[in-house]
C-alpha positions as MATLAB code, in Angstrom:
seq = 'XXXXXXXXXXXXXXXXXXXXXXXXXXXXXXXXXXXXXXXXXXXXXXXXXXXXXXXXXXXXXXXXXXXXXXXXXXXXXXXXXXXXXXXXXXXXXXXXXXXXXXXXXXXXXXXXXXXXXXXXXXXXXXXXXXXXXXXXXXXXXXXXXXXXXXXXXXXXXXXXXXXXXXXXXXXXXXXXX';
ca = [
     118.255  -14.989  220.442;
     120.602  -13.748  223.159;
     123.460  -15.999  224.263;
     125.765  -15.282  227.168;
     129.327  -16.597  227.192;
     131.306  -16.423  230.387;
     134.079  -18.246  232.200;
     137.247  -17.497  234.064;
     140.325  -15.564  233.049;
     141.897  -16.915  229.835;
     139.406  -19.762  229.471;
     138.553  -18.998  225.827;
     135.336  -16.962  225.997;
     136.297  -14.727  223.087;
     137.316  -17.681  220.928;
     133.948  -19.338  221.560;
     132.187  -16.061  220.759;
     134.066  -15.858  217.463;
     132.763  -19.336  216.551;
     129.207  -18.150  217.178;
     129.806  -15.048  215.066;
     130.331  -17.459  212.167;
     126.854  -18.867  212.932;
     125.421  -15.372  212.394;
     125.565  -13.910  215.894;
     126.696  -10.349  216.482;
     129.196  -10.228  219.340;
     129.374   -7.704  222.145;
     132.545   -8.076  224.188;
     132.592   -6.520  227.670;
     136.396   -6.335  227.731;
     136.435   -4.430  224.429;
     133.893   -1.958  225.806;
     136.159   -1.437  228.824;
     139.198   -0.958  226.575;
     137.350    1.676  224.515;
     136.344    3.408  227.721;
     139.945    3.572  228.902;
     142.657    4.561  226.437;
     145.909    2.605  226.175;
     148.002    4.932  228.365;
     145.353    4.879  231.066;
     145.102    1.052  230.901;
     148.852    0.688  231.388;
     148.717    2.908  234.474;
     145.621    1.115  235.755;
     147.453   -2.214  235.755;
     149.378   -1.016  238.796;
     146.114   -0.192  240.562;
     144.443   -3.435  239.540;
     147.202   -5.554  241.007;
     148.440   -3.466  243.920;
     145.549   -1.559  245.457;
     142.304   -3.417  246.189;
     140.466   -0.269  247.332;
     141.297    1.616  244.135;
     140.441   -1.465  242.078;
     136.963   -1.595  243.627;
     136.565    2.123  242.956;
     137.526    1.587  239.301;
     134.929   -1.190  239.009;
     132.226    1.058  240.505;
     133.059    3.693  237.891;
     133.332    1.479  234.804;
     130.870   -1.368  235.349;
     127.667    0.700  235.124;
     128.775    2.049  231.727;
     129.729   -1.413  230.437;
     126.476   -2.942  231.688;
     124.481   -0.123  230.092;
     126.219   -0.679  226.744;
     125.401   -4.392  226.900;
     121.763   -3.706  227.816;
     121.487   -1.291  224.886;
     122.842   -3.987  222.556;
     120.317   -6.496  223.916;
     117.487   -4.021  223.387;
     118.647   -3.336  219.826;
     118.923   -7.068  219.149;
     115.358   -7.640  220.257;
     114.036   -4.619  218.319;
     115.905   -5.423  215.107;
     115.570   -9.191  215.489;
     119.190  -10.293  215.250;
     121.047  -12.895  217.293;
     123.516  -11.561  219.851;
     126.219  -13.145  221.931;
     127.464  -11.378  225.052;
     131.090  -12.196  225.873;
     131.635  -11.090  229.478;
     133.784  -12.501  232.277;
     131.432  -11.057  234.926;
     128.176  -11.835  233.121;
     126.656  -13.708  236.055;
     128.082  -11.376  238.689;
     126.506   -8.397  236.871;
     123.133  -10.159  236.628;
     123.221  -10.048  232.833;
     122.744  -13.818  232.617;
     119.084  -13.201  233.452;
     118.752  -11.314  230.143;
     120.046  -14.205  228.042;
     118.171  -17.090  226.462;
     121.058  -19.493  227.051;
     124.216  -19.309  229.149;
     127.444  -20.945  227.985;
     130.333  -21.306  230.412;
     133.796  -21.942  229.009;
     136.073  -23.796  231.387;
     139.749  -24.603  231.509;
     141.868  -25.937  234.321;
     143.976  -23.538  236.396;
     147.270  -24.562  234.750;
     145.865  -23.748  231.295;
     144.428  -20.442  232.533;
     147.765  -19.364  234.003;
     149.685  -20.392  230.883;
     147.307  -18.516  228.566;
     147.209  -15.454  230.836;
     150.981  -15.226  230.530;
     151.128  -15.951  226.782;
     148.178  -13.858  225.591;
     147.706  -11.219  228.263;
     151.293  -10.743  229.413;
     150.404  -11.359  233.047;
     152.693  -12.836  235.645;
     151.538  -15.944  237.486;
     150.832  -13.860  240.616;
     148.793  -11.310  238.639;
     146.752  -14.026  236.937;
     146.071  -15.794  240.246;
     144.934  -12.505  241.787;
     142.470  -11.881  238.930;
     141.163  -15.458  239.005;
     140.519  -15.205  242.754;
     138.465  -12.034  242.217;
     136.115  -13.866  239.860;
     133.276  -16.197  240.766;
     134.704  -19.745  240.895;
     134.178  -21.676  237.665;
     132.364  -24.472  239.502;
     129.692  -21.970  240.585;
     129.359  -20.559  237.076;
     129.028  -24.075  235.663;
     126.098  -24.787  237.995;
     124.196  -21.942  236.334;
     125.128  -22.845  232.758;
     122.841  -24.235  230.098;
     125.939  -25.482  228.261;
     129.606  -25.930  229.171;
     132.532  -25.891  226.758;
     135.609  -27.679  228.045;
     138.620  -25.839  226.678;
     141.365  -28.207  227.724;
     141.679  -29.728  224.262;
     142.412  -28.414  220.802;
     140.858  -25.496  218.989;
     139.127  -27.982  216.672;
     137.612  -29.731  219.701;
     136.336  -26.444  221.061;
     134.823  -25.575  217.672;
     133.123  -28.983  217.598;
     131.587  -28.321  221.036;
     130.375  -24.890  219.898;
     128.805  -26.408  216.773;
     127.039  -29.023  218.904;
     125.660  -26.314  221.220;
     124.494  -24.256  218.245;
     122.573  -27.272  216.870;
     121.019  -27.883  220.304;
     119.967  -24.250  220.617;
     118.472  -24.222  217.130;
     116.531  -27.420  217.906;
     115.152  -25.917  221.123;
     114.172  -22.766  219.244;
     112.298  -24.728  216.581;
     110.138  -26.581  219.116;
];
């Protein structure tokens, strides 16, 4: 089974993916692929480009996205060949068309205030930087329209885990029919 997990910046996609890893899913994280592709020094320098130069940012995306998408497609192929469950954690899953390769799509949502707070706390972004990244992504309301399941991440970690467990039971039930 292939699950896709997406959402906006700092909505909790990776946390949800970690819950599913405890249900036996292998996780492929698009951000981690990007980080491996670009070493730490390069990533620090790229932050300036990402936030200050839209043309260079688009150029960076054109260079990195094909590699990231290829890595994800290879993981999907391997999952199908070796018969293991896979979860794809990717902020641009829908935008890249990878949602069409999943059996179920989960969108993790959080309100803008929570996103901005988490982006500062966990990613070290300023409010302006976080807003800029959020605006570059497909609006959450559009992602939600395409979702099979939605996890509302405005509550506690325990609440989010409960939602993930519910979705896992639903998916298993659909698979058994």
